[in-house]
PDB file of C-alpha atoms in Angstrom:
ATOM      1  CA  UNK A   1      66.915  -6.452  33.110  1.00 44.00           C
ATOM      2  CA  UNK A   2      66.814  -8.660  30.048  1.00 47.00           C
ATOM      3  CA  UNK A   3      70.308  -7.580  28.951  1.00 48.00           C
ATOM      4  CA  UNK A   4      71.733  -8.679  32.290  1.00 47.00           C
ATOM      5  CA  UNK A   5      69.886 -11.993  32.366  1.00 50.00           C
ATOM      6  CA  UNK A   6      70.696 -13.132  28.818  1.00 65.00           C
ATOM      7  CA  UNK A   7      74.484 -13.561  29.346  1.00 74.00           C
ATOM      8  CA  UNK A   8      73.793 -15.495  32.549  1.00 76.00           C
ATOM      9  CA  UNK A   9      71.401 -17.800  30.700  1.00 75.00           C
ATOM     10  CA  UNK A  10      73.986 -18.316  27.972  1.00 71.00           C
ATOM     11  CA  UNK A  11      76.631 -19.182  30.557  1.00 76.00           C
ATOM     12  CA  UNK A  12      74.299 -21.648  32.262  1.00 75.00           C
ATOM     13  CA  UNK A  13      73.447 -23.234  28.921  1.00 78.00           C
ATOM     14  CA  UNK A  14      77.118 -23.557  27.988  1.00 77.00           C
ATOM     15  CA  UNK A  15      78.000 -25.050  31.365  1.00 77.00           C
ATOM     16  CA  UNK A  16      75.138 -27.547  31.074  1.00 80.00           C
ATOM     17  CA  UNK A  17      76.174 -28.506  27.546  1.00 77.00           C
ATOM     18  CA  UNK A  18      79.786 -28.970  28.604  1.00 76.00           C
ATOM     19  CA  UNK A  19      78.752 -31.154  31.546  1.00 77.00           C
ATOM     20  CA  UNK A  20      76.480 -33.256  29.311  1.00 76.00           C
ATOM     21  CA  UNK A  21      79.247 -33.773  26.743  1.00 73.00           C
ATOM     22  CA  UNK A  22      81.655 -34.755  29.515  1.00 75.00           C
ATOM     23  CA  UNK A  23      79.194 -37.324  30.858  1.00 74.00           C
ATOM     24  CA  UNK A  24      78.644 -38.756  27.368  1.00 74.00           C
ATOM     25  CA  UNK A  25      82.406 -38.951  26.779  1.00 70.00           C
ATOM     26  CA  UNK A  26      82.761 -40.916  30.007  1.00 71.00           C
ATOM     27  CA  UNK A  27      79.945 -43.357  29.181  1.00 74.00           C
ATOM     28  CA  UNK A  28      80.939 -43.992  25.552  1.00 76.00           C
ATOM     29  CA  UNK A  29      83.970 -46.247  26.273  1.00 75.00           C
ATOM     30  CA  UNK A  30      81.855 -48.509  28.500  1.00 76.00           C
ATOM     31  CA  UNK A  31      79.242 -48.959  25.741  1.00 79.00           C
ATOM     32  CA  UNK A  32      81.731 -49.305  22.883  1.00 79.00           C
ATOM     33  CA  UNK A  33      82.183 -53.135  23.186  1.00 81.00           C
ATOM     34  CA  UNK A  34      78.409 -53.640  23.066  1.00 78.00           C
ATOM     35  CA  UNK A  35      78.095 -51.433  19.980  1.00 80.00           C
ATOM     36  CA  UNK A  36      80.969 -53.248  18.267  1.00 80.00           C
ATOM     37  CA  UNK A  37      79.384 -56.636  18.972  1.00 78.00           C
ATOM     38  CA  UNK A  38      75.986 -55.402  17.811  1.00 78.00           C
ATOM     39  CA  UNK A  39      77.333 -54.031  14.512  1.00 78.00           C
ATOM     40  CA  UNK A  40      79.342 -57.190  13.852  1.00 78.00           C
ATOM     41  CA  UNK A  41      76.371 -59.473  14.548  1.00 78.00           C
ATOM     42  CA  UNK A  42      74.039 -57.286  12.480  1.00 77.00           C
ATOM     43  CA  UNK A  43      76.509 -57.386   9.588  1.00 77.00           C
ATOM     44  CA  UNK A  44      76.785 -61.166   9.845  1.00 77.00           C
ATOM     45  CA  UNK A  45      72.997 -61.511   9.693  1.00 74.00           C
ATOM     46  CA  UNK A  46      72.818 -59.180   6.700  1.00 75.00           C
ATOM     47  CA  UNK A  47      75.382 -61.293   4.871  1.00 74.00           C
ATOM     48  CA  UNK A  48      73.228 -64.388   5.464  1.00 73.00           C
ATOM     49  CA  UNK A  49      70.449 -62.804   3.419  1.00 74.00           C
ATOM     50  CA  UNK A  50      71.500 -64.190   0.060  1.00 74.00           C
ATOM     51  CA  UNK A  51      69.730 -63.336  -3.222  1.00 78.00           C
ATOM     52  CA  UNK A  52      68.276 -66.853  -3.200  1.00 79.00           C
ATOM     53  CA  UNK A  53      66.614 -66.163   0.167  1.00 75.00           C
ATOM     54  CA  UNK A  54      65.161 -62.884  -1.112  1.00 78.00           C
ATOM     55  CA  UNK A  55      63.888 -64.515  -4.321  1.00 81.00           C
ATOM     56  CA  UNK A  56      62.268 -67.404  -2.414  1.00 82.00           C
ATOM     57  CA  UNK A  57      60.526 -65.026  -0.009  1.00 80.00           C
ATOM     58  CA  UNK A  58      59.296 -62.771  -2.823  1.00 84.00           C
ATOM     59  CA  UNK A  59      57.969 -65.741  -4.826  1.00 86.00           C
ATOM     60  CA  UNK A  60      56.167 -67.182  -1.795  1.00 87.00           C
ATOM     61  CA  UNK A  61      54.498 -63.836  -1.074  1.00 86.00           C
ATOM     62  CA  UNK A  62      53.434 -63.459  -4.697  1.00 88.00           C
ATOM     63  CA  UNK A  63      51.916 -66.947  -4.772  1.00 88.00           C
ATOM     64  CA  UNK A  64      50.059 -66.200  -1.519  1.00 88.00           C
ATOM     65  CA  UNK A  65      48.657 -62.982  -2.980  1.00 89.00           C
ATOM     66  CA  UNK A  66      47.495 -64.760  -6.155  1.00 89.00           C
ATOM     67  CA  UNK A  67      45.861 -67.494  -4.056  1.00 88.00           C
ATOM     68  CA  UNK A  68      43.947 -64.839  -2.111  1.00 88.00           C
ATOM     69  CA  UNK A  69      42.697 -63.323  -5.375  1.00 88.00           C
ATOM     70  CA  UNK A  70      41.597 -66.766  -6.571  1.00 88.00           C
ATOM     71  CA  UNK A  71      39.602 -67.309  -3.362  1.00 88.00           C
ATOM     72  CA  UNK A  72      37.862 -63.943  -3.791  1.00 89.00           C
ATOM     73  CA  UNK A  73      36.946 -64.826  -7.385  1.00 88.00           C
ATOM     74  CA  UNK A  74      35.616 -68.235  -6.324  1.00 87.00           C
ATOM     75  CA  UNK A  75      33.397 -66.600  -3.683  1.00 88.00           C
ATOM     76  CA  UNK A  76      31.895 -64.243  -6.266  1.00 88.00           C
ATOM     77  CA  UNK A  77      31.257 -67.219  -8.545  1.00 87.00           C
ATOM     78  CA  UNK A  78      29.463 -69.028  -5.716  1.00 87.00           C
ATOM     79  CA  UNK A  79      27.351 -65.947  -5.053  1.00 87.00           C
ATOM     80  CA  UNK A  80      26.449 -65.627  -8.727  1.00 87.00           C
ATOM     81  CA  UNK A  81      25.542 -69.337  -8.890  1.00 86.00           C
ATOM     82  CA  UNK A  82      23.242 -69.032  -5.865  1.00 85.00           C
ATOM     83  CA  UNK A  83      21.494 -66.060  -7.436  1.00 85.00           C
ATOM     84  CA  UNK A  84      21.083 -67.921 -10.724  1.00 83.00           C
ATOM     85  CA  UNK A  85      19.589 -71.108  -9.227  1.00 82.00           C
ATOM     86  CA  UNK A  86      17.874 -71.935  -5.939  1.00 83.00           C
ATOM     87  CA  UNK A  87      18.681 -75.640  -6.290  1.00 84.00           C
ATOM     88  CA  UNK A  88      21.781 -76.440  -4.200  1.00 81.00           C
ATOM     89  CA  UNK A  89      22.403 -79.541  -6.329  1.00 83.00           C
ATOM     90  CA  UNK A  90      22.525 -77.618  -9.595  1.00 83.00           C
ATOM     91  CA  UNK A  91      25.616 -78.281 -11.710  1.00 85.00           C
ATOM     92  CA  UNK A  92      26.688 -74.618 -11.685  1.00 84.00           C
ATOM     93  CA  UNK A  93      26.469 -74.356  -7.899  1.00 85.00           C
ATOM     94  CA  UNK A  94      28.298 -77.654  -7.386  1.00 87.00           C
ATOM     95  CA  UNK A  95      31.081 -76.527  -9.747  1.00 87.00           C
ATOM     96  CA  UNK A  96      31.370 -73.178  -7.945  1.00 85.00           C
ATOM     97  CA  UNK A  97      31.603 -74.888  -4.563  1.00 87.00           C
ATOM     98  CA  UNK A  98      34.313 -77.239  -5.858  1.00 90.00           C
ATOM     99  CA  UNK A  99      36.264 -74.311  -7.322  1.00 87.00           C
ATOM    100  CA  UNK A 100      35.993 -72.400  -4.015  1.00 87.00           C
ATOM    101  CA  UNK A 101      37.171 -75.430  -2.035  1.00 89.00           C
ATOM    102  CA  UNK A 102      40.147 -75.906  -4.366  1.00 90.00           C
ATOM    103  CA  UNK A 103      41.054 -72.208  -4.140  1.00 88.00           C
ATOM    104  CA  UNK A 104      40.925 -72.275  -0.334  1.00 89.00           C
ATOM    105  CA  UNK A 105      43.203 -75.319  -0.269  1.00 90.00           C
ATOM    106  CA  UNK A 106      45.706 -73.582  -2.517  1.00 90.00           C
ATOM    107  CA  UNK A 107      45.588 -70.464  -0.356  1.00 90.00           C
ATOM    108  CA  UNK A 108      46.234 -72.528   2.761  1.00 91.00           C
ATOM    109  CA  UNK A 109      49.249 -74.180   1.123  1.00 91.00           C
ATOM    110  CA  UNK A 110      50.514 -70.805  -0.143  1.00 89.00           C
ATOM    111  CA  UNK A 111      50.262 -69.327   3.351  1.00 90.00           C
ATOM    112  CA  UNK A 112      52.227 -72.258   4.776  1.00 89.00           C
ATOM    113  CA  UNK A 113      54.917 -71.810   2.112  1.00 87.00           C
ATOM    114  CA  UNK A 114      55.115 -68.079   2.855  1.00 86.00           C
ATOM    115  CA  UNK A 115      55.538 -68.761   6.581  1.00 85.00           C
ATOM    116  CA  UNK A 116      58.278 -71.292   5.856  1.00 84.00           C
ATOM    117  CA  UNK A 117      60.067 -68.835   3.554  1.00 82.00           C
ATOM    118  CA  UNK A 118      59.824 -66.105   6.190  1.00 79.00           C
ATOM    119  CA  UNK A 119      61.286 -68.431   8.828  1.00 77.00           C
ATOM    120  CA  UNK A 120      64.081 -69.474   6.486  1.00 77.00           C
ATOM    121  CA  UNK A 121      64.866 -65.846   5.626  1.00 76.00           C
ATOM    122  CA  UNK A 122      67.396 -64.663   8.260  1.00 73.00           C
ATOM    123  CA  UNK A 123      65.871 -62.017  10.497  1.00 71.00           C
ATOM    124  CA  UNK A 124      67.706 -58.811  11.278  1.00 72.00           C
ATOM    125  CA  UNK A 125      69.188 -58.278  14.713  1.00 72.00           C
ATOM    126  CA  UNK A 126      66.808 -55.393  15.419  1.00 71.00           C
ATOM    127  CA  UNK A 127      63.883 -57.716  14.638  1.00 72.00           C
ATOM    128  CA  UNK A 128      65.177 -60.282  17.127  1.00 71.00           C
ATOM    129  CA  UNK A 129      65.555 -57.543  19.742  1.00 72.00           C
ATOM    130  CA  UNK A 130      61.975 -56.382  19.214  1.00 71.00           C
ATOM    131  CA  UNK A 131      60.733 -59.965  19.416  1.00 67.00           C
ATOM    132  CA  UNK A 132      62.691 -60.572  22.612  1.00 68.00           C
ATOM    133  CA  UNK A 133      61.504 -57.360  24.297  1.00 64.00           C
ATOM    134  CA  UNK A 134      58.100 -56.375  22.953  1.00 62.00           C
ATOM    135  CA  UNK A 135      56.331 -59.594  21.983  1.00 60.00           C
ATOM    136  CA  UNK A 136      56.564 -61.455  25.349  1.00 60.00           C
ATOM    137  CA  UNK A 137      55.715 -58.288  27.278  1.00 58.00           C
ATOM    138  CA  UNK A 138      52.706 -57.590  25.030  1.00 60.00           C
ATOM    139  CA  UNK A 139      51.354 -61.125  25.340  1.00 59.00           C
ATOM    140  CA  UNK A 140      51.783 -61.278  29.123  1.00 58.00           C
ATOM    141  CA  UNK A 141      50.290 -57.799  29.492  1.00 60.00           C
ATOM    142  CA  UNK A 142      47.258 -58.788  27.433  1.00 60.00           C
ATOM    143  CA  UNK A 143      46.735 -61.969  29.452  1.00 56.00           C
ATOM    144  CA  UNK A 144      47.241 -60.353  32.854  1.00 62.00           C
ATOM    145  CA  UNK A 145      45.833 -56.870  32.073  1.00 64.00           C
ATOM    146  CA  UNK A 146      48.989 -55.257  33.499  1.00 61.00           C
ATOM    147  CA  UNK A 147      50.271 -52.222  31.591  1.00 61.00           C
ATOM    148  CA  UNK A 148      53.549 -51.904  33.475  1.00 60.00           C
ATOM    149  CA  UNK A 149      55.049 -54.797  31.499  1.00 61.00           C
ATOM    150  CA  UNK A 150      54.681 -52.870  28.251  1.00 60.00           C
ATOM    151  CA  UNK A 151      56.173 -49.769  29.856  1.00 68.00           C
ATOM    152  CA  UNK A 152      59.120 -51.788  31.165  1.00 68.00           C
ATOM    153  CA  UNK A 153      59.680 -53.290  27.712  1.00 67.00           C
ATOM    154  CA  UNK A 154      59.631 -49.819  26.151  1.00 71.00           C
ATOM    155  CA  UNK A 155      62.147 -48.666  28.762  1.00 73.00           C
ATOM    156  CA  UNK A 156      64.469 -51.578  27.972  1.00 73.00           C
ATOM    157  CA  UNK A 157      64.273 -50.770  24.270  1.00 73.00           C
ATOM    158  CA  UNK A 158      65.130 -47.161  25.096  1.00 77.00           C
ATOM    159  CA  UNK A 159      68.167 -48.239  27.141  1.00 77.00           C
ATOM    160  CA  UNK A 160      69.189 -50.541  24.307  1.00 74.00           C
ATOM    161  CA  UNK A 161      69.071 -47.686  21.792  1.00 79.00           C
ATOM    162  CA  UNK A 162      70.908 -45.343  24.172  1.00 82.00           C
ATOM    163  CA  UNK A 163      73.715 -47.873  24.670  1.00 79.00           C
ATOM    164  CA  UNK A 164      74.109 -48.214  20.901  1.00 77.00           C
ATOM    165  CA  UNK A 165      74.221 -44.440  20.496  1.00 80.00           C
ATOM    166  CA  UNK A 166      76.839 -44.039  23.215  1.00 79.00           C
ATOM    167  CA  UNK A 167      78.933 -46.919  21.894  1.00 76.00           C
ATOM    168  CA  UNK A 168      78.928 -45.560  18.349  1.00 73.00           C
ATOM    169  CA  UNK A 169      79.537 -41.989  19.443  1.00 69.00           C
ATOM    170  CA  UNK A 170      82.927 -40.610  18.515  1.00 58.00           C
ATOM    171  CA  UNK A 171      84.145 -38.232  21.185  1.00 49.00           C
ATOM    172  CA  UNK A 172      86.343 -35.345  20.010  1.00 46.00           C
ATOM    173  CA  UNK A 173      89.957 -36.449  19.971  1.00 46.00           C
ATOM    174  CA  UNK A 174      91.750 -33.141  19.449  1.00 43.00           C
ATOM    175  CA  UNK A 175      91.366 -29.584  20.698  1.00 46.00           C
ATOM    176  CA  UNK A 176      90.148 -27.008  18.207  1.00 41.00           C
ATOM    177  CA  UNK A 177      93.511 -25.259  18.186  1.00 41.00           C
ATOM    178  CA  UNK A 178      95.336 -28.445  17.136  1.00 46.00           C
ATOM    179  CA  UNK A 179      92.701 -29.929  14.818  1.00 47.00           C
ATOM    180  CA  UNK A 180      94.125 -28.383  11.687  1.00 52.00           C
ATOM    181  CA  UNK A 181      97.686 -29.485  12.555  1.00 67.00           C
ATOM    182  CA  UNK A 182      96.988 -33.206  12.965  1.00 76.00           C
ATOM    183  CA  UNK A 183      99.319 -35.249  10.765  1.00 81.00           C
ATOM    184  CA  UNK A 184      98.384 -38.376   8.851  1.00 81.00           C
ATOM    185  CA  UNK A 185     100.287 -40.550  11.336  1.00 85.00           C
ATOM    186  CA  UNK A 186      98.552 -38.930  14.296  1.00 87.00           C
ATOM    187  CA  UNK A 187      95.145 -39.324  12.677  1.00 86.00           C
ATOM    188  CA  UNK A 188      95.808 -43.042  12.168  1.00 87.00           C
ATOM    189  CA  UNK A 189      96.931 -43.465  15.778  1.00 90.00           C
ATOM    190  CA  UNK A 190      93.917 -41.518  17.068  1.00 89.00           C
ATOM    191  CA  UNK A 191      91.540 -43.715  15.079  1.00 88.00           C
ATOM    192  CA  UNK A 192      93.160 -46.924  16.294  1.00 89.00           C
ATOM    193  CA  UNK A 193      93.173 -45.761  19.896  1.00 91.00           C
ATOM    194  CA  UNK A 194      89.437 -45.127  19.763  1.00 89.00           C
ATOM    195  CA  UNK A 195      87.477 -47.576  21.978  1.00 87.00           C
ATOM    196  CA  UNK A 196      85.556 -49.035  19.009  1.00 84.00           C
ATOM    197  CA  UNK A 197      88.717 -50.045  17.136  1.00 86.00           C
ATOM    198  CA  UNK A 198      90.512 -51.186  20.286  1.00 90.00           C
ATOM    199  CA  UNK A 199      87.609 -53.358  21.449  1.00 87.00           C
ATOM    200  CA  UNK A 200      87.341 -54.987  18.011  1.00 86.00           C
ATOM    201  CA  UNK A 201      91.029 -55.900  17.526  1.00 88.00           C
ATOM    202  CA  UNK A 202      92.674 -55.951  20.967  1.00 89.00           C
ATOM    203  CA  UNK A 203      91.873 -59.625  21.600  1.00 89.00           C
ATOM    204  CA  UNK A 204      93.747 -60.633  18.464  1.00 89.00           C
ATOM    205  CA  UNK A 205      96.923 -59.091  19.906  1.00 89.00           C
ATOM    206  CA  UNK A 206      96.552 -60.688  23.327  1.00 91.00           C
ATOM    207  CA  UNK A 207      95.142 -57.545  24.932  1.00 92.00           C
ATOM    208  CA  UNK A 208      91.651 -58.804  25.763  1.00 90.00           C
ATOM    209  CA  UNK A 209      90.448 -57.261  29.006  1.00 90.00           C
ATOM    210  CA  UNK A 210      91.806 -53.796  28.248  1.00 92.00           C
ATOM    211  CA  UNK A 211      89.840 -50.861  26.854  1.00 90.00           C
ATOM    212  CA  UNK A 212      90.927 -47.377  25.898  1.00 90.00           C
ATOM    213  CA  UNK A 213      89.170 -44.076  26.454  1.00 88.00           C
ATOM    214  CA  UNK A 214      88.853 -41.478  23.663  1.00 88.00           C
ATOM    215  CA  UNK A 215      92.427 -40.198  23.113  1.00 89.00           C
ATOM    216  CA  UNK A 216      93.492 -36.580  23.333  1.00 88.00           C
ATOM    217  CA  UNK A 217      96.144 -34.681  21.401  1.00 85.00           C
ATOM    218  CA  UNK A 218      98.300 -32.204  23.258  1.00 83.00           C
ATOM    219  CA  UNK A 219     101.539 -30.291  22.783  1.00 81.00           C
ATOM    220  CA  UNK A 220     103.574 -33.375  23.690  1.00 80.00           C
ATOM    221  CA  UNK A 221     101.660 -35.882  21.543  1.00 88.00           C
ATOM    222  CA  UNK A 222      98.816 -38.336  22.046  1.00 91.00           C
ATOM    223  CA  UNK A 223      97.628 -39.356  25.494  1.00 92.00           C
ATOM    224  CA  UNK A 224      95.083 -42.047  26.253  1.00 92.00           C
ATOM    225  CA  UNK A 225      93.866 -43.821  29.393  1.00 92.00           C
ATOM    226  CA  UNK A 226      93.493 -47.612  29.344  1.00 92.00           C
ATOM    227  CA  UNK A 227      91.073 -49.473  31.616  1.00 92.00           C
ATOM    228  CA  UNK A 228      92.552 -52.696  33.029  1.00 92.00           C
ATOM    229  CA  UNK A 229      90.037 -55.461  33.750  1.00 89.00           C
ATOM    230  CA  UNK A 230      90.516 -58.844  35.368  1.00 87.00           C
ATOM    231  CA  UNK A 231      94.115 -59.640  36.289  1.00 89.00           C
ATOM    232  CA  UNK A 232      95.650 -56.879  34.187  1.00 92.00           C
ATOM    233  CA  UNK A 233      98.130 -54.527  35.881  1.00 93.00           C
ATOM    234  CA  UNK A 234     100.155 -51.571  34.661  1.00 93.00           C
ATOM    235  CA  UNK A 235     103.302 -53.694  34.774  1.00 93.00           C
ATOM    236  CA  UNK A 236     101.665 -56.462  32.701  1.00 93.00           C
ATOM    237  CA  UNK A 237     100.472 -53.964  30.109  1.00 93.00           C
ATOM    238  CA  UNK A 238     103.927 -52.365  29.949  1.00 93.00           C
ATOM    239  CA  UNK A 239     105.359 -55.810  29.199  1.00 93.00           C
ATOM    240  CA  UNK A 240     102.997 -55.960  26.209  1.00 92.00           C
ATOM    241  CA  UNK A 241     104.436 -52.814  24.622  1.00 92.00           C
ATOM    242  CA  UNK A 242     105.262 -54.660  21.409  1.00 93.00           C
ATOM    243  CA  UNK A 243     101.694 -55.925  21.124  1.00 92.00           C
ATOM    244  CA  UNK A 244     100.338 -52.415  21.684  1.00 93.00           C
ATOM    245  CA  UNK A 245     102.693 -51.023  19.044  1.00 92.00           C
ATOM    246  CA  UNK A 246     101.639 -53.725  16.578  1.00 91.00           C
ATOM    247  CA  UNK A 247      97.948 -53.075  17.261  1.00 92.00           C
ATOM    248  CA  UNK A 248      98.399 -49.350  16.616  1.00 91.00           C
ATOM    249  CA  UNK A 249     100.749 -49.842  13.671  1.00 90.00           C
ATOM    250  CA  UNK A 250     103.123 -47.323  15.255  1.00 88.00           C
ATOM    251  CA  UNK A 251     106.673 -46.741  14.036  1.00 89.00           C
ATOM    252  CA  UNK A 252     109.444 -48.548  15.906  1.00 89.00           C
ATOM    253  CA  UNK A 253     111.223 -45.235  16.485  1.00 89.00           C
ATOM    254  CA  UNK A 254     108.116 -43.622  17.990  1.00 89.00           C
ATOM    255  CA  UNK A 255     108.473 -43.322  21.756  1.00 92.00           C
ATOM    256  CA  UNK A 256     105.641 -45.173  23.522  1.00 92.00           C
ATOM    257  CA  UNK A 257     105.216 -45.036  27.294  1.00 92.00           C
ATOM    258  CA  UNK A 258     102.821 -46.891  29.592  1.00 93.00           C
ATOM    259  CA  UNK A 259     102.537 -45.509  33.114  1.00 93.00           C
ATOM    260  CA  UNK A 260     100.129 -45.805  36.026  1.00 91.00           C
ATOM    261  CA  UNK A 261      96.886 -43.854  36.023  1.00 88.00           C
ATOM    262  CA  UNK A 262      95.419 -41.570  38.630  1.00 85.00           C
ATOM    263  CA  UNK A 263      93.483 -44.487  40.165  1.00 85.00           C
ATOM    264  CA  UNK A 264      93.855 -48.224  40.422  1.00 86.00           C
ATOM    265  CA  UNK A 265      92.907 -50.350  37.436  1.00 88.00           C
ATOM    266  CA  UNK A 266      93.915 -47.655  34.938  1.00 92.00           C
ATOM    267  CA  UNK A 267      97.041 -47.032  32.891  1.00 93.00           C
ATOM    268  CA  UNK A 268      98.131 -44.075  30.786  1.00 94.00           C
ATOM    269  CA  UNK A 269      99.412 -44.637  27.248  1.00 94.00           C
ATOM    270  CA  UNK A 270     101.509 -41.809  25.779  1.00 93.00           C
ATOM    271  CA  UNK A 271     102.785 -41.514  22.206  1.00 93.00           C
ATOM    272  CA  UNK A 272     105.415 -38.803  21.677  1.00 90.00           C
ATOM    273  CA  UNK A 273     104.309 -37.791  18.184  1.00 87.00           C
ATOM    274  CA  UNK A 274     105.402 -34.171  18.778  1.00 79.00           C
ATOM    275  CA  UNK A 275     107.374 -32.011  21.188  1.00 70.00           C
ATOM    276  CA  UNK A 276     106.210 -29.183  23.369  1.00 51.00           C
ATOM    277  CA  UNK A 277     108.632 -26.863  21.528  1.00 46.00           C
ATOM    278  CA  UNK A 278     107.233 -27.636  18.071  1.00 45.00           C
ATOM    279  CA  UNK A 279     106.499 -24.400  16.227  1.00 46.00           C
ATOM    280  CA  UNK A 280     108.410 -22.281  18.768  1.00 45.00           C
ATOM    281  CA  UNK A 281     111.409 -20.423  17.428  1.00 48.00           C
ATOM    282  CA  UNK A 282     114.715 -20.926  19.264  1.00 47.00           C
ATOM    283  CA  UNK A 283     116.151 -17.628  18.024  1.00 53.00           C
ATOM    284  CA  UNK A 284     117.012 -15.111  20.741  1.00 53.00           C
ATOM    285  CA  UNK A 285     114.990 -11.926  20.889  1.00 56.00           C
ATOM    286  CA  UNK A 286     114.807  -9.058  23.342  1.00 54.00           C
ATOM    287  CA  UNK A 287     111.506 -10.416  24.574  1.00 54.00           C
ATOM    288  CA  UNK A 288     113.414 -13.249  26.283  1.00 49.00           C
ATOM    289  CA  UNK A 289     115.026 -10.804  28.756  1.00 54.00           C
ATOM    290  CA  UNK A 290     113.421 -11.340  32.182  1.00 53.00           C
ATOM    291  CA  UNK A 291     111.173  -8.534  33.282  1.00 53.00           C
ATOM    292  CA  UNK A 292     112.787  -8.542  36.758  1.00 51.00           C
ATOM    293  CA  UNK A 293     116.591  -8.951  36.476  1.00 44.00           C
TER     294      UNK A 293
END
């Protein structure tokens, strides 16, 4: 009984995995522009964090910590002075109170400087996202005693993370049988046809509003579908063949075709990097004789 059920379970698991991968491959191109924008903005914010910003923030935090230690020492001095004399006007107690007041003032100023340094220090994009999602929802939930706001914020953060994962996900671009035979030129074209690269550099070539799907490599070469947004048509994209070739860095002699897709708003881009007869011998053998003359 178990021997008969195990292969069926394996087949179901494989079918489920294949369907899940297919769904992810279909969603990745739609999330690729968001992931590209996110990575670019996160990189820009990281570049704003200069060594001067880091040094100023570290110094402000160190001064704040030292001010807190000074306040703790002043409190112990006040306690010792009270134990030594019951007279509140004694010189030792008055000096301890003055020292404690001065230490508290310095701590207050150090805290203000640390807050200013933290505000000046550029925040990461993930920090801004958490502040935009979690902080308002937490405050409103605390004031209104409604837990669904926090749950909704957590759900939005989950969708945010899922969109980044899908946008950064590289779908397989070549079958297993052809993976080892991919040339350097084909690898370059496959990388530049990927939705992440296309979304980042298409606008610079006048192709804004178009987006590729993960390309595939077959016996005839590279094939890729292109989504046409706005006023784009297959004819308009075909007129931009030179721009597409420049974006991909393809050879002038490489045959590039742009045809209509299986549905409206889609085009098919084909690069003839190989022929269907590649690797097939043209020499005549007896095996070429038809089985039924």
